[in-house]
PDB file of C-alpha atoms and ligand atoms in Angstrom:
ATOM      1  CA  MET A 270     304.089 159.795 179.926  1.00 64.00           C
ATOM      2  CA  ALA A 271     306.818 159.031 182.291  1.00 70.00           C
ATOM      3  CA  ARG A 272     310.011 158.027 181.058  1.00 80.00           C
ATOM      4  CA  ARG A 273     311.081 154.390 181.870  1.00 89.00           C
ATOM      5  CA  THR A 274     314.505 153.596 183.378  1.00 97.00           C
ATOM      6  CA  LYS A 275     316.429 151.138 181.103  1.00 98.00           C
ATOM      7  CA  ILE A 276     318.156 148.541 183.258  1.00 97.00           C
ATOM      8  CA  TYR A 277     319.843 146.625 180.499  1.00 97.00           C
ATOM      9  CA  GLU A 278     320.034 146.341 176.834  1.00 97.00           C
ATOM     10  CA  GLY A 279     321.062 142.836 175.445  1.00 96.00           C
ATOM     11  CA  LYS A 280     321.213 141.403 171.968  1.00 96.00           C
ATOM     12  CA  ALA A 281     317.400 140.599 171.571  1.00 98.00           C
ATOM     13  CA  LYS A 282     315.927 142.290 174.577  1.00 98.00           C
ATOM     14  CA  VAL A 283     315.898 145.346 176.607  1.00 98.00           C
ATOM     15  CA  LEU A 284     314.946 145.356 180.153  1.00 98.00           C
ATOM     16  CA  TYR A 285     313.095 148.159 181.957  1.00 98.00           C
ATOM     17  CA  GLU A 286     312.455 148.772 185.620  1.00 98.00           C
ATOM     18  CA  GLY A 287     308.873 147.737 186.144  1.00 98.00           C
ATOM     19  CA  PRO A 288     306.063 149.570 187.582  1.00 96.00           C
ATOM     20  CA  GLU A 289     306.392 147.880 191.126  1.00 96.00           C
ATOM     21  CA  PRO A 290     309.526 147.134 193.123  1.00 95.00           C
ATOM     22  CA  GLY A 291     310.791 143.627 192.299  1.00 96.00           C
ATOM     23  CA  THR A 292     309.417 143.856 188.651  1.00 98.00           C
ATOM     24  CA  ILE A 293     310.879 144.230 185.293  1.00 98.00           C
ATOM     25  CA  VAL A 294     309.584 144.803 181.901  1.00 98.00           C
ATOM     26  CA  GLN A 295     311.209 142.632 179.276  1.00 98.00           C
ATOM     27  CA  TYR A 296     310.968 144.173 175.851  1.00 98.00           C
ATOM     28  CA  PHE A 297     311.565 141.723 172.748  1.00 98.00           C
ATOM     29  CA  LYS A 298     313.501 143.384 169.803  1.00 98.00           C
ATOM     30  CA  ASP A 299     313.457 142.137 166.273  1.00 98.00           C
ATOM     31  CA  ASP A 300     317.310 142.129 166.340  1.00 98.00           C
ATOM     32  CA  ALA A 301     318.719 138.769 165.613  1.00 98.00           C
ATOM     33  CA  THR A 302     322.585 137.871 166.199  1.00 97.00           C
ATOM     34  CA  ALA A 303     324.407 134.894 165.927  1.00 97.00           C
ATOM     35  CA  PHE A 304     328.168 133.760 166.584  1.00 95.00           C
ATOM     36  CA  ASN A 305     328.615 136.129 169.531  1.00 92.00           C
ATOM     37  CA  ALA A 306     326.942 138.925 167.484  1.00 94.00           C
ATOM     38  CA  GLU A 307     329.411 138.739 164.558  1.00 95.00           C
ATOM     39  CA  LYS A 308     326.329 138.147 162.340  1.00 98.00           C
ATOM     40  CA  LYS A 309     323.313 140.470 162.786  1.00 97.00           C
ATOM     41  CA  ASP A 310     320.159 141.552 161.368  1.00 98.00           C
ATOM     42  CA  VAL A 311     316.827 142.913 162.175  1.00 98.00           C
ATOM     43  CA  ILE A 312     313.904 140.334 161.359  1.00 98.00           C
ATOM     44  CA  ASP A 313     310.502 142.045 161.204  1.00 97.00           C
ATOM     45  CA  GLY A 314     308.162 140.433 163.655  1.00 97.00           C
ATOM     46  CA  LYS A 315     310.630 138.179 165.636  1.00 98.00           C
ATOM     47  CA  GLY A 316     310.233 140.208 168.889  1.00 98.00           C
ATOM     48  CA  VAL A 317     306.449 139.702 168.650  1.00 98.00           C
ATOM     49  CA  LEU A 318     306.632 136.126 168.004  1.00 98.00           C
ATOM     50  CA  ASN A 319     309.199 135.473 170.843  1.00 98.00           C
ATOM     51  CA  ASN A 320     307.157 137.493 173.210  1.00 98.00           C
ATOM     52  CA  ARG A 321     304.270 135.207 172.718  1.00 98.00           C
ATOM     53  CA  LEU A 322     306.078 131.913 172.483  1.00 98.00           C
ATOM     54  CA  SER A 323     307.916 132.615 175.679  1.00 98.00           C
ATOM     55  CA  GLU A 324     304.744 133.554 177.525  1.00 98.00           C
ATOM     56  CA  PHE A 325     303.292 130.330 176.291  1.00 98.00           C
ATOM     57  CA  PHE A 326     306.142 128.069 177.337  1.00 98.00           C
ATOM     58  CA  MET A 327     306.473 129.930 180.863  1.00 98.00           C
ATOM     59  CA  ASN A 328     302.768 129.684 181.528  1.00 98.00           C
ATOM     60  CA  GLY A 329     303.018 125.806 180.690  1.00 98.00           C
ATOM     61  CA  LEU A 330     305.899 125.383 182.984  1.00 98.00           C
ATOM     62  CA  GLN A 331     304.009 127.125 185.854  1.00 98.00           C
ATOM     63  CA  ALA A 332     300.841 125.076 185.158  1.00 98.00           C
ATOM     64  CA  ILE A 333     302.953 122.056 186.129  1.00 98.00           C
ATOM     65  CA  GLY A 334     304.723 123.569 188.990  1.00 98.00           C
ATOM     66  CA  ILE A 335     307.879 124.731 187.583  1.00 98.00           C
ATOM     67  CA  PRO A 336     308.572 128.378 188.876  1.00 98.00           C
ATOM     68  CA  THR A 337     309.564 130.823 186.383  1.00 98.00           C
ATOM     69  CA  HIS A 338     310.020 134.763 186.530  1.00 98.00           C
ATOM     70  CA  PHE A 339     306.884 135.329 184.126  1.00 98.00           C
ATOM     71  CA  ILE A 340     304.236 137.336 185.583  1.00 98.00           C
ATOM     72  CA  LYS A 341     302.038 138.564 182.567  1.00 98.00           C
ATOM     73  CA  ARG A 342     302.364 139.738 178.995  1.00 98.00           C
ATOM     74  CA  LEU A 343     301.855 143.593 178.838  1.00 98.00           C
ATOM     75  CA  ASN A 344     301.653 144.093 175.125  1.00 98.00           C
ATOM     76  CA  MET A 345     302.773 142.747 171.616  1.00 97.00           C
ATOM     77  CA  ARG A 346     306.490 143.215 172.690  1.00 98.00           C
ATOM     78  CA  GLU A 347     306.456 143.333 176.492  1.00 98.00           C
ATOM     79  CA  GLN A 348     306.022 141.116 179.332  1.00 98.00           C
ATOM     80  CA  LEU A 349     306.181 141.801 183.060  1.00 98.00           C
ATOM     81  CA  VAL A 350     308.630 139.640 184.896  1.00 98.00           C
ATOM     82  CA  ARG A 351     309.845 139.192 188.521  1.00 98.00           C
ATOM     83  CA  LYS A 352     313.256 140.750 189.094  1.00 98.00           C
ATOM     84  CA  CYS A 353     315.927 138.104 189.994  1.00 97.00           C
ATOM     85  CA  GLU A 354     319.669 137.674 190.289  1.00 97.00           C
ATOM     86  CA  ILE A 355     320.643 135.706 187.138  1.00 98.00           C
ATOM     87  CA  ILE A 356     323.097 132.827 187.791  1.00 98.00           C
ATOM     88  CA  PRO A 357     325.878 133.700 185.210  1.00 98.00           C
ATOM     89  CA  LEU A 358     325.359 130.376 183.448  1.00 98.00           C
ATOM     90  CA  GLU A 359     323.766 129.140 180.136  1.00 98.00           C
ATOM     91  CA  VAL A 360     322.174 125.611 180.911  1.00 99.00           C
ATOM     92  CA  ILE A 361     322.104 123.753 177.709  1.00 99.00           C
ATOM     93  CA  VAL A 362     320.110 120.524 177.440  1.00 99.00           C
ATOM     94  CA  ARG A 363     320.621 118.327 174.477  1.00 99.00           C
ATOM     95  CA  ASN A 364     318.573 115.579 173.201  1.00 99.00           C
ATOM     96  CA  TYR A 365     320.079 115.060 169.863  1.00 99.00           C
ATOM     97  CA  ALA A 366     323.486 116.251 168.629  1.00 98.00           C
ATOM     98  CA  ALA A 367     323.577 119.468 166.833  1.00 98.00           C
ATOM     99  CA  GLY A 368     325.623 122.833 166.686  1.00 98.00           C
ATOM    100  CA  SER A 369     328.535 123.025 168.993  1.00 98.00           C
ATOM    101  CA  ILE A 370     328.550 119.474 170.483  1.00 98.00           C
ATOM    102  CA  SER A 371     328.633 118.057 166.983  1.00 98.00           C
ATOM    103  CA  LYS A 372     331.608 119.992 166.143  1.00 98.00           C
ATOM    104  CA  ARG A 373     333.514 119.495 169.537  1.00 98.00           C
ATOM    105  CA  LEU A 374     332.906 115.931 169.620  1.00 98.00           C
ATOM    106  CA  GLY A 375     332.614 114.979 166.004  1.00 98.00           C
ATOM    107  CA  ILE A 376     329.019 113.647 166.458  1.00 98.00           C
ATOM    108  CA  GLU A 377     326.915 113.745 163.415  1.00 98.00           C
ATOM    109  CA  GLU A 378     323.905 116.222 163.470  1.00 98.00           C
ATOM    110  CA  GLY A 379     320.805 114.447 164.597  1.00 98.00           C
ATOM    111  CA  THR A 380     322.241 111.519 166.452  1.00 98.00           C
ATOM    112  CA  GLN A 381     320.245 110.778 169.517  1.00 98.00           C
ATOM    113  CA  MET A 382     321.921 111.339 172.686  1.00 98.00           C
ATOM    114  CA  PRO A 383     322.086 108.179 175.074  1.00 98.00           C
ATOM    115  CA  ARG A 384     320.465 110.368 177.528  1.00 98.00           C
ATOM    116  CA  PRO A 385     319.709 114.104 177.901  1.00 98.00           C
ATOM    117  CA  ILE A 386     323.048 115.786 178.231  1.00 98.00           C
ATOM    118  CA  ILE A 387     323.373 118.914 180.392  1.00 98.00           C
ATOM    119  CA  GLU A 388     326.247 121.543 179.533  1.00 98.00           C
ATOM    120  CA  TYR A 389     327.040 124.643 181.350  1.00 98.00           C
ATOM    121  CA  CYS A 390     328.394 127.754 179.542  1.00 98.00           C
ATOM    122  CA  TYR A 391     329.752 130.858 181.636  1.00 98.00           C
ATOM    123  CA  LYS A 392     327.680 133.847 180.589  1.00 98.00           C
ATOM    124  CA  ASP A 393     330.354 136.332 179.306  1.00 97.00           C
ATOM    125  CA  ASP A 394     329.955 137.556 175.873  1.00 94.00           C
ATOM    126  CA  SER A 395     333.665 139.062 175.744  1.00 95.00           C
ATOM    127  CA  LEU A 396     334.706 135.392 176.165  1.00 97.00           C
ATOM    128  CA  GLY A 397     332.128 133.930 173.764  1.00 95.00           C
ATOM    129  CA  ASP A 398     330.251 132.171 176.552  1.00 97.00           C
ATOM    130  CA  PRO A 399     332.680 129.280 177.188  1.00 98.00           C
ATOM    131  CA  LEU A 400     331.720 125.740 178.246  1.00 98.00           C
ATOM    132  CA  VAL A 401     332.576 125.361 181.968  1.00 98.00           C
ATOM    133  CA  THR A 402     332.422 122.248 184.190  1.00 98.00           C
ATOM    134  CA  GLU A 403     330.775 122.002 187.620  1.00 98.00           C
ATOM    135  CA  GLU A 404     334.280 122.221 189.153  1.00 98.00           C
ATOM    136  CA  HIS A 405     334.513 125.865 187.677  1.00 98.00           C
ATOM    137  CA  ILE A 406     331.081 126.730 188.844  1.00 98.00           C
ATOM    138  CA  ALA A 407     331.805 125.609 192.542  1.00 98.00           C
ATOM    139  CA  ALA A 408     335.275 127.016 192.749  1.00 98.00           C
ATOM    140  CA  PHE A 409     334.439 130.203 191.363  1.00 98.00           C
ATOM    141  CA  GLY A 410     331.269 130.432 193.638  1.00 98.00           C
ATOM    142  CA  TRP A 411     328.834 131.084 190.507  1.00 98.00           C
ATOM    143  CA  ALA A 412     326.432 128.638 192.140  1.00 98.00           C
ATOM    144  CA  SER A 413     326.349 126.326 195.261  1.00 97.00           C
ATOM    145  CA  GLN A 414     326.058 122.578 195.291  1.00 97.00           C
ATOM    146  CA  GLN A 415     322.426 122.923 196.225  1.00 97.00           C
ATOM    147  CA  ASP A 416     321.960 125.171 193.330  1.00 98.00           C
ATOM    148  CA  MET A 417     323.549 122.956 190.998  1.00 98.00           C
ATOM    149  CA  GLU A 418     321.213 120.017 192.316  1.00 98.00           C
ATOM    150  CA  ASP A 419     317.997 122.443 191.745  1.00 98.00           C
ATOM    151  CA  ILE A 420     319.303 123.588 188.365  1.00 98.00           C
ATOM    152  CA  LEU A 421     319.679 120.036 187.146  1.00 98.00           C
ATOM    153  CA  SER A 422     316.347 118.913 188.243  1.00 98.00           C
ATOM    154  CA  LEU A 423     314.665 122.151 186.707  1.00 98.00           C
ATOM    155  CA  ALA A 424     316.522 121.435 183.436  1.00 98.00           C
ATOM    156  CA  LEU A 425     315.270 117.955 183.041  1.00 98.00           C
ATOM    157  CA  ARG A 426     311.682 118.881 184.156  1.00 98.00           C
ATOM    158  CA  VAL A 427     311.785 121.734 181.573  1.00 99.00           C
ATOM    159  CA  ASN A 428     313.333 119.278 178.887  1.00 99.00           C
ATOM    160  CA  ASP A 429     310.389 116.775 179.495  1.00 98.00           C
ATOM    161  CA  PHE A 430     307.569 119.432 179.303  1.00 98.00           C
ATOM    162  CA  MET A 431     309.105 120.958 176.187  1.00 99.00           C
ATOM    163  CA  SER A 432     309.822 117.801 174.561  1.00 98.00           C
ATOM    164  CA  GLY A 433     306.374 116.359 175.019  1.00 98.00           C
ATOM    165  CA  LEU A 434     304.770 119.806 174.016  1.00 98.00           C
ATOM    166  CA  MET A 435     306.811 119.702 170.718  1.00 98.00           C
ATOM    167  CA  LEU A 436     306.383 116.128 169.950  1.00 98.00           C
ATOM    168  CA  GLY A 437     302.514 116.534 170.208  1.00 98.00           C
ATOM    169  CA  VAL A 438     302.879 119.186 167.168  1.00 98.00           C
ATOM    170  CA  GLY A 439     305.251 117.125 165.117  1.00 98.00           C
ATOM    171  CA  ILE A 440     308.424 118.884 166.297  1.00 99.00           C
ATOM    172  CA  ARG A 441     311.510 117.288 167.607  1.00 98.00           C
ATOM    173  CA  LEU A 442     313.273 119.351 170.679  1.00 99.00           C
ATOM    174  CA  VAL A 443     316.817 118.884 169.644  1.00 99.00           C
ATOM    175  CA  ASP A 444     318.233 121.157 172.376  1.00 99.00           C
ATOM    176  CA  PHE A 445     317.722 124.190 174.294  1.00 99.00           C
ATOM    177  CA  LYS A 446     319.262 126.850 176.541  1.00 99.00           C
ATOM    178  CA  ILE A 447     317.635 128.195 179.694  1.00 99.00           C
ATOM    179  CA  GLU A 448     318.895 130.848 182.350  1.00 98.00           C
ATOM    180  CA  ILE A 449     318.048 130.290 185.864  1.00 98.00           C
ATOM    181  CA  GLY A 450     317.477 133.178 188.349  1.00 98.00           C
ATOM    182  CA  ARG A 451     317.310 133.539 192.140  1.00 98.00           C
ATOM    183  CA  VAL A 452     314.597 135.374 193.982  1.00 97.00           C
ATOM    184  CA  TYR A 453     314.647 135.972 197.519  1.00 94.00           C
ATOM    185  CA  GLU A 454     311.596 135.555 199.899  1.00 90.00           C
ATOM    186  CA  GLY A 455     312.395 136.319 203.324  1.00 90.00           C
ATOM    187  CA  ASP A 456     315.224 134.292 204.645  1.00 92.00           C
ATOM    188  CA  TYR A 457     314.834 132.018 201.731  1.00 93.00           C
ATOM    189  CA  GLN A 458     315.963 131.726 197.963  1.00 95.00           C
ATOM    190  CA  ARG A 459     314.144 130.047 195.205  1.00 96.00           C
ATOM    191  CA  LEU A 460     315.429 129.250 191.773  1.00 98.00           C
ATOM    192  CA  VAL A 461     313.261 130.323 188.907  1.00 98.00           C
ATOM    193  CA  ILE A 462     313.445 129.788 185.223  1.00 98.00           C
ATOM    194  CA  ALA A 463     314.242 133.301 183.719  1.00 98.00           C
ATOM    195  CA  ASP A 464     315.038 135.181 180.530  1.00 98.00           C
ATOM    196  CA  GLU A 465     313.082 133.539 177.602  1.00 98.00           C
ATOM    197  CA  ILE A 466     312.311 130.261 176.025  1.00 98.00           C
ATOM    198  CA  SER A 467     311.655 130.613 172.530  1.00 98.00           C
ATOM    199  CA  PRO A 468     312.938 129.451 169.049  1.00 98.00           C
ATOM    200  CA  ASP A 469     315.761 131.661 169.439  1.00 98.00           C
ATOM    201  CA  SER A 470     317.114 129.523 172.286  1.00 98.00           C
ATOM    202  CA  CYS A 471     315.940 126.031 171.217  1.00 98.00           C
ATOM    203  CA  ARG A 472     316.623 123.782 168.131  1.00 99.00           C
ATOM    204  CA  LEU A 473     313.361 122.605 166.825  1.00 99.00           C
ATOM    205  CA  TRP A 474     313.227 120.280 163.746  1.00 99.00           C
ATOM    206  CA  ASP A 475     310.089 119.082 162.030  1.00 98.00           C
ATOM    207  CA  ILE A 476     309.729 115.469 162.659  1.00 98.00           C
ATOM    208  CA  GLU A 477     308.778 114.447 159.200  1.00 98.00           C
ATOM    209  CA  THR A 478     310.789 116.601 157.115  1.00 98.00           C
ATOM    210  CA  GLY A 479     313.695 117.732 159.215  1.00 98.00           C
ATOM    211  CA  ARG A 480     312.971 121.409 158.428  1.00 98.00           C
ATOM    212  CA  LYS A 481     314.593 123.624 160.911  1.00 98.00           C
ATOM    213  CA  LEU A 482     312.104 125.809 162.718  1.00 98.00           C
ATOM    214  CA  ASP A 483     314.605 127.718 164.962  1.00 98.00           C
ATOM    215  CA  LYS A 484     317.290 130.390 164.921  1.00 98.00           C
ATOM    216  CA  ASP A 485     319.624 128.077 162.916  1.00 98.00           C
ATOM    217  CA  VAL A 486     317.367 129.356 159.892  1.00 98.00           C
ATOM    218  CA  PHE A 487     319.078 132.699 160.376  1.00 98.00           C
ATOM    219  CA  ARG A 488     322.527 131.440 161.749  1.00 98.00           C
ATOM    220  CA  ARG A 489     322.748 129.105 158.369  1.00 98.00           C
ATOM    221  CA  ASP A 490     320.834 131.195 155.921  1.00 98.00           C
ATOM    222  CA  LEU A 491     318.163 128.548 155.355  1.00 98.00           C
ATOM    223  CA  GLY A 492     315.120 130.983 154.626  1.00 97.00           C
ATOM    224  CA  ASN A 493     312.699 133.242 156.362  1.00 98.00           C
ATOM    225  CA  LEU A 494     313.055 133.242 160.220  1.00 98.00           C
ATOM    226  CA  THR A 495     309.686 134.662 160.952  1.00 98.00           C
ATOM    227  CA  ASP A 496     308.019 131.982 158.764  1.00 98.00           C
ATOM    228  CA  ALA A 497     309.677 129.387 160.669  1.00 98.00           C
ATOM    229  CA  TYR A 498     308.682 130.935 164.031  1.00 98.00           C
ATOM    230  CA  SER A 499     305.100 131.469 162.849  1.00 98.00           C
ATOM    231  CA  GLU A 500     304.955 127.827 161.955  1.00 98.00           C
ATOM    232  CA  VAL A 501     305.886 126.945 165.521  1.00 98.00           C
ATOM    233  CA  ALA A 502     303.399 129.625 166.841  1.00 98.00           C
ATOM    234  CA  ARG A 503     300.626 128.106 164.616  1.00 97.00           C
ATOM    235  CA  ARG A 504     301.136 124.512 165.608  1.00 98.00           C
ATOM    236  CA  LEU A 505     301.049 125.497 169.284  1.00 98.00           C
ATOM    237  CA  GLY A 506     297.925 127.408 168.644  1.00 97.00           C
ATOM    238  CA  VAL A 507     299.689 130.431 170.019  1.00 97.00           C
ATOM    239  CA  LEU A 508     298.867 132.205 166.650  1.00 85.00           C
ATOM    240  CA  PRO A 509     295.541 131.767 164.717  1.00 75.00           C
ATOM    241  CA  LYS A 510     295.992 129.450 161.659  1.00 70.00           C
ATOM    242  CA  THR A 511     295.455 132.263 159.270  1.00 66.00           C
ATOM    243  CA  ALA A 512     297.268 135.092 161.370  1.00 58.00           C
ATOM    244  CA  GLN A 513     299.353 137.400 159.235  1.00 58.00           C
ATOM    245  CA  MET A 514     302.380 138.917 161.377  1.00 58.00           C
ATOM    246  CA  PRO A 515     301.757 142.564 161.955  1.00 58.00           C
ATOM    247  CA  LYS A 516     304.507 144.962 160.983  1.00 61.00           C
ATOM    248  CA  PRO A 517     306.435 146.279 164.029  1.00 60.00           C
ATOM    249  CA  THR A 518     305.689 149.826 163.026  1.00 64.00           C
ATOM    250  CA  ILE A 519     302.036 149.307 164.300  1.00 59.00           C
ATOM    251  CA  VAL A 520     303.130 148.661 167.869  1.00 56.00           C
ATOM    252  CA  GLU A 521     306.156 150.898 168.244  1.00 55.00           C
TER     253      GLU A 521
HETATM  254  P1  TMP B 835     325.255 125.288 170.731  1.00 59.00           P
HETATM  255  O1  TMP B 835     324.945 124.011 169.914  1.00 59.00           O
HETATM  256  O2  TMP B 835     325.627 126.548 169.920  1.00 59.00           O
HETATM  257  O3  TMP B 835     326.183 125.223 171.740  1.00 59.00           O
HETATM  258  O4  TMP B 835     323.733 125.812 171.198  1.00 59.00           O
HETATM  259  C1  TMP B 835     323.001 124.905 172.053  1.00 59.00           C
HETATM  260  C2  TMP B 835     321.367 125.484 172.324  1.00 59.00           C
HETATM  261  O5  TMP B 835     321.635 126.578 172.928  1.00 59.00           O
HETATM  262  C3  TMP B 835     321.001 125.826 171.050  1.00 59.00           C
HETATM  263  O6  TMP B 835     319.546 125.459 171.127  1.00 59.00           O
HETATM  264  C4  TMP B 835     321.024 127.400 170.935  1.00 59.00           C
HETATM  265  C5  TMP B 835     321.183 127.748 172.381  1.00 59.00           C
HETATM  266  N1  TMP B 835     322.047 128.956 172.464  1.00 59.00           N
HETATM  267  C6  TMP B 835     321.456 130.088 172.944  1.00 59.00           C
HETATM  268  O7  TMP B 835     320.310 130.171 173.320  1.00 59.00           O
HETATM  269  N2  TMP B 835     322.252 131.226 173.062  1.00 59.00           N
HETATM  270  C7  TMP B 835     323.578 131.131 172.783  1.00 59.00           C
HETATM  271  O8  TMP B 835     324.454 132.133 172.892  1.00 59.00           O
HETATM  272  C8  TMP B 835     324.128 129.767 172.366  1.00 59.00           C
HETATM  273  C9  TMP B 835     325.626 129.456 172.062  1.00 59.00           C
HETATM  274  C10 TMP B 835     323.149 128.837 172.224  1.00 59.00           C
END
């Protein structure tokens, strides 16, 4: 078997060169980190669930005309994606207050925002992904004015899609983070949704009980993370109702 070239290893995923030029294999690890990797653990089955859930969300977005980097799932832990240049921003959309906005602005968690609020963080782990404004983004050339207009529109469309999808299965989409990539097609560039969309990068609360079904379960020690992610997957029909999560040793 030929050895693959590792391009990058992040906290939750490894990227390998794909089989064709312009493609990348995204491998989902079981590693969970929080607070800029101050808290770490390995959670059996998390990578398998996030691979499936991210595929499900990306396919859904594509189906309504929102471009993503996703090409196809390869196996339990890997998906083939288009290579793109990642804009160094974490684009956060908030429908309800939680996490850092609650701390920063003293808003009680669960308070509905007057309208979806978009925030940008500069992607730099050594700085702890600091919040930045459009002024920083423009002045430092991280994205153009046109990019920013496109990013805003993509973020709001993703929010509408994800909120509706979740509402349909009794889950409130409190907030989420996306990353945006540039792909070049001849003389043109296009922005696509990249990275992953999963319960690692969203806050998801059960509408009836308020139960947290996202990475806050790990961040705040609220119980079993794979149980929470499996619940999301089951409600969305991504996992059969009776499915047991396979142990990662089976697929590695
Ligand atoms: P925050 O409240 O910590 O700023 O997080 C807002 C949303 O962004 C939440 O859904 C979790 C997600 N997020 C990430 O996906 N990656 C990160 O590094 C951080 C800080 C947040």
